[in-house]
Short mmCIF file of C-alpha atoms and ligand atoms in Angstrom, two decimals:
data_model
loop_
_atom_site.label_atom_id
_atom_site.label_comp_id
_atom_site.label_asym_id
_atom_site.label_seq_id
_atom_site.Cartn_x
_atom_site.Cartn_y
_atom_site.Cartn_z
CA UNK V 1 0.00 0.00 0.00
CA UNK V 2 1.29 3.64 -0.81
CA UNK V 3 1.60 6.67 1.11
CA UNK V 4 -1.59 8.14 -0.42
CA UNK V 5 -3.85 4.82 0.15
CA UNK V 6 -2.97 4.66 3.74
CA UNK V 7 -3.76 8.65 4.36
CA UNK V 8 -7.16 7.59 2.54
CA UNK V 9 -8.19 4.21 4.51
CA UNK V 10 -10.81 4.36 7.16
CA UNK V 11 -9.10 3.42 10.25
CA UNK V 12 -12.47 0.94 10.90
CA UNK V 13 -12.56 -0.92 7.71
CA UNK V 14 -8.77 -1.69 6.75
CA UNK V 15 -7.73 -3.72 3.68
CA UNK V 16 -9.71 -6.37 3.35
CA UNK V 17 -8.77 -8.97 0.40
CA UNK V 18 -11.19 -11.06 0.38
CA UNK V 19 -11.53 -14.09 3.35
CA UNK V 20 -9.87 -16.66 4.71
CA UNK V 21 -10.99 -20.38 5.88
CA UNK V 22 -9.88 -20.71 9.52
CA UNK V 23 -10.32 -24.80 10.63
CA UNK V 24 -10.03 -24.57 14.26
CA UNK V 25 -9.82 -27.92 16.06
CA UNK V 26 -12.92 -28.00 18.92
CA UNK V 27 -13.06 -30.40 22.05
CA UNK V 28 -15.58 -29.89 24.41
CA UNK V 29 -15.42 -32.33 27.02
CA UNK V 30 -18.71 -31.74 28.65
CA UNK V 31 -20.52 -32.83 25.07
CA UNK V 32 -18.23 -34.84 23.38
CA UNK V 33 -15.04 -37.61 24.12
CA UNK V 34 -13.11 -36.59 20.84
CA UNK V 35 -11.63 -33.49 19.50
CA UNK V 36 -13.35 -32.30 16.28
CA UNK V 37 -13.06 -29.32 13.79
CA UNK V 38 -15.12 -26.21 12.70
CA UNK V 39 -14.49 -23.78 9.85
CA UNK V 40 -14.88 -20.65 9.93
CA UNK V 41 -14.72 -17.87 6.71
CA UNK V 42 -12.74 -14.65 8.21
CA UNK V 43 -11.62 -11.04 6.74
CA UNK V 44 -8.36 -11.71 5.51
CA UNK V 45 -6.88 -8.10 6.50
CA UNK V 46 -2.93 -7.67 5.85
CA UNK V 47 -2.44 -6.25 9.28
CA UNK V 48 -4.57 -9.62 11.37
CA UNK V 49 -2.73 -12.38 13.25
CA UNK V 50 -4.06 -15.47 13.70
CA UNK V 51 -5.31 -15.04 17.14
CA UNK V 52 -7.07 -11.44 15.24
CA UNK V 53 -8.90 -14.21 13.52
CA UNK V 54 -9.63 -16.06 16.53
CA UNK V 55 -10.98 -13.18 18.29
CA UNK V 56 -13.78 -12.28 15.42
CA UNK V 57 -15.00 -15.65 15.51
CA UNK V 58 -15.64 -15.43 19.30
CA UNK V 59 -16.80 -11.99 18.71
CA UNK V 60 -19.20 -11.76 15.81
CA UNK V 61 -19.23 -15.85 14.97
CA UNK V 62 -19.07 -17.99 17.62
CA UNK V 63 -18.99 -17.18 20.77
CA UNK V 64 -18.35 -20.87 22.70
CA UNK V 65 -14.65 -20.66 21.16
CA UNK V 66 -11.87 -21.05 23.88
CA UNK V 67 -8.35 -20.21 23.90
CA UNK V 68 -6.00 -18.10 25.70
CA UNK V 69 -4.21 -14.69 24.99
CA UNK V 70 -3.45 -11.80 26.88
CA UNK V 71 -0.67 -8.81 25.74
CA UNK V 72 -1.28 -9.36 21.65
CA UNK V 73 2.33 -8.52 21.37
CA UNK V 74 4.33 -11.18 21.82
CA UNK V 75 5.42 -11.07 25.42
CA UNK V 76 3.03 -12.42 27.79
CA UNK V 77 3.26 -16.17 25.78
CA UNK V 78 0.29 -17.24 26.48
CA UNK V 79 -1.37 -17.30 22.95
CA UNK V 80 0.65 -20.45 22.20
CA UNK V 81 -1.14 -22.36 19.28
CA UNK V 82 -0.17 -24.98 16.63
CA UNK V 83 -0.61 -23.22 13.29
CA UNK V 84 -0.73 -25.33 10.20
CA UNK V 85 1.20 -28.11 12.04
CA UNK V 86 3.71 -25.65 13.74
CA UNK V 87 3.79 -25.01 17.33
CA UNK V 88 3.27 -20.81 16.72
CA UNK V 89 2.78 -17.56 18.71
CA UNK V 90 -1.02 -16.84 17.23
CA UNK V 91 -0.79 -12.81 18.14
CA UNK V 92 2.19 -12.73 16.13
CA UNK V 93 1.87 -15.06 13.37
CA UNK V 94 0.11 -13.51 10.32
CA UNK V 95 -3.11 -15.15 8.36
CA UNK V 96 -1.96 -13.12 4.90
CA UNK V 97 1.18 -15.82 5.41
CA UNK V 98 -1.38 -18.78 5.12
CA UNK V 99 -3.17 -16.92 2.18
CA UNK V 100 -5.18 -18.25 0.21
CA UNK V 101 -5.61 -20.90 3.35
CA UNK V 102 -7.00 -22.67 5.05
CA UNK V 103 -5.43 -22.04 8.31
CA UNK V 104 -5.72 -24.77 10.69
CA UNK V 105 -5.28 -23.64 14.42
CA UNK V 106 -5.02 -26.70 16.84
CA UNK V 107 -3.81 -26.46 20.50
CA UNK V 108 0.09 -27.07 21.06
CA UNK V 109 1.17 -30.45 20.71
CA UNK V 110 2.36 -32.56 23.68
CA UNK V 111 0.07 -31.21 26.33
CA UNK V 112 -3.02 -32.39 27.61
CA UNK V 113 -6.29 -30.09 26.19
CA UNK V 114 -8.75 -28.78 28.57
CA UNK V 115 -11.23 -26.99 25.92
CA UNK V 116 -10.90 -26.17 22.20
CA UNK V 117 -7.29 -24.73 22.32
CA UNK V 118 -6.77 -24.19 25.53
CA UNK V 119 -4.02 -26.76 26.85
CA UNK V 120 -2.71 -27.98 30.93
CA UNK V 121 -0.08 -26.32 31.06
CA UNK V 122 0.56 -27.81 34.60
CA UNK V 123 3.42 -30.69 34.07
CA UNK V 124 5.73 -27.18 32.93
CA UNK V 125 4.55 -24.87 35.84
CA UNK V 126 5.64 -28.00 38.52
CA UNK V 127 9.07 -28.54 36.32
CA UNK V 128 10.58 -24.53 36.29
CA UNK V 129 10.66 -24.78 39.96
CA UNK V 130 13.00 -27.40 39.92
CA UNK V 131 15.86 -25.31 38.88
CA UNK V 132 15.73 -22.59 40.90
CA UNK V 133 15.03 -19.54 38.16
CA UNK V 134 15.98 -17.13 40.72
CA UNK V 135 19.09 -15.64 41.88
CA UNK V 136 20.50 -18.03 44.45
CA UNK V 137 23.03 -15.67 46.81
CA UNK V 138 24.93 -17.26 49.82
CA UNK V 139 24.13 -16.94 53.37
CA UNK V 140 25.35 -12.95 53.63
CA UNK V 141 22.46 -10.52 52.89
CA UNK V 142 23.55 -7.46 51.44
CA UNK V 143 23.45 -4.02 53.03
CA UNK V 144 20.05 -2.53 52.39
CA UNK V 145 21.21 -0.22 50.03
CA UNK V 146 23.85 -1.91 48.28
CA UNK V 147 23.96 -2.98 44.38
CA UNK V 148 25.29 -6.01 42.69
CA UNK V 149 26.92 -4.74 40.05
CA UNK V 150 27.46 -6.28 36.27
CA UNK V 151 29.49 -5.31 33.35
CA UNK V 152 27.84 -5.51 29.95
CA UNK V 153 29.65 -8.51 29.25
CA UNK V 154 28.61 -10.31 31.99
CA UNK V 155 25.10 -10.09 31.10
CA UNK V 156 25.86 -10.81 27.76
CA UNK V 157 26.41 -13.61 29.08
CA UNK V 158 22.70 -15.02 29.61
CA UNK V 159 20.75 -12.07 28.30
CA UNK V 160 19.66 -14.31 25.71
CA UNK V 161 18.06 -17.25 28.11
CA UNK V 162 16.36 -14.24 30.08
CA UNK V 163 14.57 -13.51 27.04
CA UNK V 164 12.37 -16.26 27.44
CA UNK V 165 8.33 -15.90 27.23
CA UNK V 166 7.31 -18.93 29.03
CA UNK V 167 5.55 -19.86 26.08
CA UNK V 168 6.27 -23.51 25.58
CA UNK V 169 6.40 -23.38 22.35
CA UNK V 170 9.32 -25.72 22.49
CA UNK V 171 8.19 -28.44 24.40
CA UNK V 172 5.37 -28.88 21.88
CA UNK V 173 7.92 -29.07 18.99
CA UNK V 174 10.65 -31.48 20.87
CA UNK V 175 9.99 -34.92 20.21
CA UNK V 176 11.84 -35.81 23.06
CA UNK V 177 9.01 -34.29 25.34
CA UNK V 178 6.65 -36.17 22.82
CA UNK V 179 8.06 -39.66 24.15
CA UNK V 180 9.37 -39.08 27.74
CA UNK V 181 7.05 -36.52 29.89
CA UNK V 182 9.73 -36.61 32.83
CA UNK V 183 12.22 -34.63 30.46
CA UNK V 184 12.68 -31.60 31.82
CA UNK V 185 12.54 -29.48 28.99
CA UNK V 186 13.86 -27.17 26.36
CA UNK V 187 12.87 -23.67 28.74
CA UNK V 188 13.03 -25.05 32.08
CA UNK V 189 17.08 -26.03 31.02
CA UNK V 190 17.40 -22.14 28.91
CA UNK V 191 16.12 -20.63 32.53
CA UNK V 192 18.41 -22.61 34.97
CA UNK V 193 21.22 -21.37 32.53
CA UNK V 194 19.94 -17.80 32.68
CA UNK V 195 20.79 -18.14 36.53
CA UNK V 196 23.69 -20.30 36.13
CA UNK V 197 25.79 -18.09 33.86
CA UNK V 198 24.55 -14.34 36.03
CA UNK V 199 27.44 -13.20 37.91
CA UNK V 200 25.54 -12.31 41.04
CA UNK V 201 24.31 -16.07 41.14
CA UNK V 202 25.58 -18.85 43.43
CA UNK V 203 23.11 -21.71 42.86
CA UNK V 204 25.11 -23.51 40.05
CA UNK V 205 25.25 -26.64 42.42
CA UNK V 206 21.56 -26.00 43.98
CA UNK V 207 20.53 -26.49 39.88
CA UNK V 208 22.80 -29.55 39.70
CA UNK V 209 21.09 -32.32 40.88
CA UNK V 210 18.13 -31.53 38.55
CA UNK V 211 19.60 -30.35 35.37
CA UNK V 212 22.87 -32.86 35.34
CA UNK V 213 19.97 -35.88 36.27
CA UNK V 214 18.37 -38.32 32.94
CA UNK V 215 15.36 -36.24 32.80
CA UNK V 216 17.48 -33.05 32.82
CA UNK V 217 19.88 -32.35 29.95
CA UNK V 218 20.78 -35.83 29.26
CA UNK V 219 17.49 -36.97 28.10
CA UNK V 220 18.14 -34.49 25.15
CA UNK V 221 19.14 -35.81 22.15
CA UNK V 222 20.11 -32.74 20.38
CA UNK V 223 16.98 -32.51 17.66
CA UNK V 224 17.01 -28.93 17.72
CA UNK V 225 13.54 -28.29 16.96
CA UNK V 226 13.04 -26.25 20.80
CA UNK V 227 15.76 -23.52 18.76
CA UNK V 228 13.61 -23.30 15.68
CA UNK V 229 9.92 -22.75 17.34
CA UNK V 230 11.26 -20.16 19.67
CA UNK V 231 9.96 -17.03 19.24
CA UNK V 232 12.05 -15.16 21.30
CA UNK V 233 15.37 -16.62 19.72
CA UNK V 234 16.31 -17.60 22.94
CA UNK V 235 18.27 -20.87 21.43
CA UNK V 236 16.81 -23.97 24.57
CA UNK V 237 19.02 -26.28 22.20
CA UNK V 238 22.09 -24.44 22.92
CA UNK V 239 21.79 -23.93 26.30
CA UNK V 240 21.10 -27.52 26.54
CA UNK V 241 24.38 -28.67 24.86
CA UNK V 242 26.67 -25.66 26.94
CA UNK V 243 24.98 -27.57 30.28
CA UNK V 244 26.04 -31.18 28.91
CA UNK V 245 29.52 -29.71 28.55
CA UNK V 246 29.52 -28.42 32.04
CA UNK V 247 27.82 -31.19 33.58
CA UNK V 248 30.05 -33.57 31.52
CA UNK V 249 33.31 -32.28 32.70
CA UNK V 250 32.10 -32.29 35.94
CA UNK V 251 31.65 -35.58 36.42
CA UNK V 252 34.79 -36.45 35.07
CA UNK V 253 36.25 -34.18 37.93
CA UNK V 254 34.40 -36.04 40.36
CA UNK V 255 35.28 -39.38 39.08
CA UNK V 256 39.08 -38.35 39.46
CA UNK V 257 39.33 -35.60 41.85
CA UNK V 258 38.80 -36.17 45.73
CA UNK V 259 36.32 -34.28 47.43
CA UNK V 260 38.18 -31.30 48.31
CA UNK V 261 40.02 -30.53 45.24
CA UNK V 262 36.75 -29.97 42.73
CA UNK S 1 13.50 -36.41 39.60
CA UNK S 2 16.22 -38.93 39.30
CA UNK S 3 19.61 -37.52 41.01
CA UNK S 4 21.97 -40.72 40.44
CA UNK S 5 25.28 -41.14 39.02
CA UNK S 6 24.38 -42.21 35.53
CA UNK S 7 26.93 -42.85 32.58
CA UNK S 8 25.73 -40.92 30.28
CA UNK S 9 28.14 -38.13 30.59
CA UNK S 10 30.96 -40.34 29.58
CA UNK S 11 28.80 -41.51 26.80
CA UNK S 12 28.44 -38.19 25.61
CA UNK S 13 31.66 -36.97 26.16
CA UNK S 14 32.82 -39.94 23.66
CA UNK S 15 29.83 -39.21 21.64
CA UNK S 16 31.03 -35.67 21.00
CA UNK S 17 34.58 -36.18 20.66
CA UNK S 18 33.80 -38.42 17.83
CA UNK S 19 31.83 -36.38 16.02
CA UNK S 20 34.38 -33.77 16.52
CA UNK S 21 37.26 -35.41 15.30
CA UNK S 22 35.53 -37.37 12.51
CA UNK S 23 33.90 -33.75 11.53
CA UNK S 24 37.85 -32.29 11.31
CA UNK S 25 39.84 -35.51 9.90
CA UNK S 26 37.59 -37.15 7.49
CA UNK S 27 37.09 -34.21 5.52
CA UNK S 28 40.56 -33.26 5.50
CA UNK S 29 41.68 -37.05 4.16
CA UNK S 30 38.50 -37.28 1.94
CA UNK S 31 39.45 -34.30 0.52
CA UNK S 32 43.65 -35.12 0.11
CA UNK S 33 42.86 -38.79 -1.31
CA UNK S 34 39.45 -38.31 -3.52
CA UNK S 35 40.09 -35.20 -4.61
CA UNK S 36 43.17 -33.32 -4.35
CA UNK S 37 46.07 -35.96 -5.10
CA UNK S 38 43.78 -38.15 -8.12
CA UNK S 39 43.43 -34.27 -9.61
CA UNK S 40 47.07 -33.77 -9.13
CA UNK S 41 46.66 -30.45 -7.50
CA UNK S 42 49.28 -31.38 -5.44
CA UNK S 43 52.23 -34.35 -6.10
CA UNK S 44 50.76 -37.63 -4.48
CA UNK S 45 53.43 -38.92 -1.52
CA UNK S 46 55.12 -42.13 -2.96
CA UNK S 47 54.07 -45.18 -1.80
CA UNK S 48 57.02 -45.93 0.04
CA UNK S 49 56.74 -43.00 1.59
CA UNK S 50 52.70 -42.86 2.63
CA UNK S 51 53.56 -46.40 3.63
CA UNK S 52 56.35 -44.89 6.33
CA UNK S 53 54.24 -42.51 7.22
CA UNK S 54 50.98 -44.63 7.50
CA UNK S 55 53.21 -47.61 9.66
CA UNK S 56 54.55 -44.65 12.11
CA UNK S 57 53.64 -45.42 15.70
CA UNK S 58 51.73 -41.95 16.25
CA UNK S 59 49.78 -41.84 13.06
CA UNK S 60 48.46 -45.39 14.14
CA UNK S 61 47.91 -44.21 17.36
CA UNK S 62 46.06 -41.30 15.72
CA UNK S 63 43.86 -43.69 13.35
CA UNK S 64 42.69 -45.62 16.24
CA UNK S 65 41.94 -42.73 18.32
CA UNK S 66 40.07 -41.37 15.47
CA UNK S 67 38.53 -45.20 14.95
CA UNK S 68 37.84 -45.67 18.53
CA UNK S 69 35.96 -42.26 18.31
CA UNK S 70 34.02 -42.87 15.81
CA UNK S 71 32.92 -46.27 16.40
CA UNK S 72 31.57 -44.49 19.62
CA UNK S 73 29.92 -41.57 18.36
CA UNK S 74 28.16 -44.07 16.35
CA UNK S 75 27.15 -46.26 19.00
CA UNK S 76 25.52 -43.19 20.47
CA UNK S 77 23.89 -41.84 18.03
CA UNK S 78 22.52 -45.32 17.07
CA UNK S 79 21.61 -46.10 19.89
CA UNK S 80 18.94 -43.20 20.59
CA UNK S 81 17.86 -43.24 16.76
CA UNK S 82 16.86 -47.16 17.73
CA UNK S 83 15.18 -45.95 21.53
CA UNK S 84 13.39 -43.01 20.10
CA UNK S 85 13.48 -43.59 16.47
CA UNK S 86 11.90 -47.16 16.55
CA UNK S 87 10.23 -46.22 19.59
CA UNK S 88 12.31 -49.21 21.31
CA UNK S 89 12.52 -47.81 24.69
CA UNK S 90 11.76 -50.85 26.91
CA UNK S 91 14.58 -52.46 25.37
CA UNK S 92 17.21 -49.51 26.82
CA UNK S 93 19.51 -51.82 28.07
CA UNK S 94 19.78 -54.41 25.59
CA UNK S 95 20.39 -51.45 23.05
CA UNK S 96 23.27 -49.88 25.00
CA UNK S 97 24.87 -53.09 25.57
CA UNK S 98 24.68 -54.07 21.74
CA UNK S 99 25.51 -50.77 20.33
CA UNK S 100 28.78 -49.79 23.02
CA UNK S 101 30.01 -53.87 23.41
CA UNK S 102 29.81 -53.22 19.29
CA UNK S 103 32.18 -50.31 19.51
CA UNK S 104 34.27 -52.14 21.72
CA UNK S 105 34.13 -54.97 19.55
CA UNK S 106 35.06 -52.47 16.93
CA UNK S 107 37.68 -50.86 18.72
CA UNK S 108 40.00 -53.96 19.54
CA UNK S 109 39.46 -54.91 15.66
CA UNK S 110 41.02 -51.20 14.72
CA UNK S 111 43.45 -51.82 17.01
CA UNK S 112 44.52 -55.26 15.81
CA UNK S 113 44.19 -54.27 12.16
CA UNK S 114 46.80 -51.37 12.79
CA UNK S 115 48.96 -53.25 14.83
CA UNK S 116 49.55 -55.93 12.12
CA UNK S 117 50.52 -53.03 9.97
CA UNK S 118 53.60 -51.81 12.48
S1 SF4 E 301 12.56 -20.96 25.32
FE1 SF4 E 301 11.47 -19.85 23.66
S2 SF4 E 301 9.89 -21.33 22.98
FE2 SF4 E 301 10.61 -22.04 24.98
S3 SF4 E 301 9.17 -21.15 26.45
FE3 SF4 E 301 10.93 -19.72 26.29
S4 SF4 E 301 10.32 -18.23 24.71
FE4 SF4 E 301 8.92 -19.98 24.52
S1 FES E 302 -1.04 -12.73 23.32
FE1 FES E 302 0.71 -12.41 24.60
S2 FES E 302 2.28 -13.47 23.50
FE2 FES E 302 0.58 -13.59 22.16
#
């Protein structure tokens, strides 16, 4: 659109080419014991997410649709759907990208459904606190007014894994979730690391027990598909591998090194 | 949440040694002996001299590292493409047993080929 169009648009009726088929997947376990679809024709506007979609059906279409969203901007991560097959952040994740569509909207993979596309997100809210994603400090508590302090490289140093949503995107794209529920998982592991690698933390051996265990990093085999669904670029798969290392060499110093000396 | 001792660190640190050194070395010879010395980009060693090179205690002791590695990495890598791949979890330690004893296996054959040629 030019300069001159967008001067001239009505602010309530933007571009509308045409519609789009939305096939959302329905389960409503009061009525029925399987999940099932319904199709719905929307506007197909350039500037409407997916969850835009969502929100006319419920609005003007059907009002029994469930699912969750909150900040439409991509940082509350709760509008977690699986779009087309891929596990997807619906507020940011464009229907003119599934033109001419359909658009199939299911609930993310690997988690128990509740209603329509609204998953349990329990099994991840009892795993994060297992690894402690808070600063751990020793016994001292700092004078009232006192600061920890931190260069810019040492917050380089896990500013990406505090980017993290909480969106669990990744755990519905890693297969190794799929087949082993006790695996930790892709953002519980990218969190501990966010703590582990802060300066002003000291609860790298607190973490241990949990992320060095075989439902912590070593249940991982390195797919990679945790890296590609995250929105946030927060790279779960390569925090994963930097913990193996860590954990790896440390049990090689505890195999060879006495007590004291590690 | 399991807290044990388990293996699999030493697994994996053979696991990614492997793939580390196979990922720098075979290249490097694929490259010299498909490529480079049948194009004659560069003179191809004599045989005498590849064959004093090759029968040199440290560039066996190289190959087998490099065999030993591999066969490892492989055993690894196997091994979870059979548990998860095949969907062959119940039979976890059968697997490991069959796919490490084969690197073993493996390993003492490298080492008795290369011996022979000292
Ligand atoms: S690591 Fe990425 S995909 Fe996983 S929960 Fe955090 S933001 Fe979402
Ligand atoms: S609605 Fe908040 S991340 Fe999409």
């Amino acid at each position: 659109m030019s300069e001159t169009d967008d001067k001239h648009a009505v602010p309530d009726m933007p571009d509308t080419t045409g519609t789009i088929t939305m096939e959302v997947a329905r389960f409503r376990p009061d009525r029925e014991s399987e999940p099932s679809w319904d199709s719905y024709d929307v506007p197909l506007r350039k500037e409407w997410a997916v969850l835009d979609g969502l929100n006319h059906i419920k609005d003007q279409l059907d009002g029994t649709l469930s699912y969750r969203w909150s900040c439409r901007m991509g940082i509350c991560g709760s509008c977690g759907m699986t779009v087309n097959g891929e596990p997807k952040l619906t507020c940011s994740t464009f229907l003119t990208d599934y033109a001419p569509g359909p658009v199939r909207v299911e609930p993310l993979a690997n988690f128990p459904v509740i209603r329509d596309l609204v998953v349990d997100i329990e099994d991840f809210m009892a795993k994060l606190p297992t690894v402690k994603p808070w600063l751990v400090s020793g016994d001292e508590e700092p004078a009232e007014d006192s600061e920890y302090r931190q260069t810019p490289a040492e917050m380089d140093d896990y500013r990406r894994y505090s980017m993290c949503i909480n969106c669990m995107l990744c755990y519905s794209a890693c297969p190794v979730y799929a087949l082993d529920p006790d695996f930790i998982g892709p953002a519980a592991i990218a969190l501990a690391q966010r703590y582990n690698l802060d300066s002003r933390d000291e609860g790298n051996e607190d973490r241990r027990d949990v992320l060095a265990s075989a439902e912590g990093v070593w249940a991982c085999t390195f797919v990679g598909e945790c890296s590609v669904a995250c929105p946030k670029d927060v790279d779960p798969a390569g925090a994963i591998q930097r913990y193996k290392l860590t954990a790896a060499t440390q049990a090689v110093k505890d195999l060879l090194l006495p007590r004291g000396a590690r | 949440m399991t807290t044990k001792r388990s293996p699999e660190p030493f697994a994996w640190l053979l696991f990614s040694s492997g793939g580390m050194a196979a990922a720098m070395l075979i290249p490097v010879l694929l490259l010299l002996f498909g490529i480079v010395f049948p194009l004659g980009w560069l003179s191809a060693p004599s045989h005498d001299r590849l064959a004093a090179v090759l029968t040199h205690p440290v560039t066996l002791l190289v190959l087998f590292g490099l065999c030993v590695l591999a066969l490892f990495h492989w055993a690894h890598r196997f091994r979870y493409t059979l548990y998860d791949g095949l969907q062959l979890r119940k039979a976890a330690p059968v697997i490991a047993v069959l796919c490490y004893g084969g690197a073993a296996v493996g390993s003492v054959i490298a080492a008795f080929v290369l011996i022979r040629a000292l």
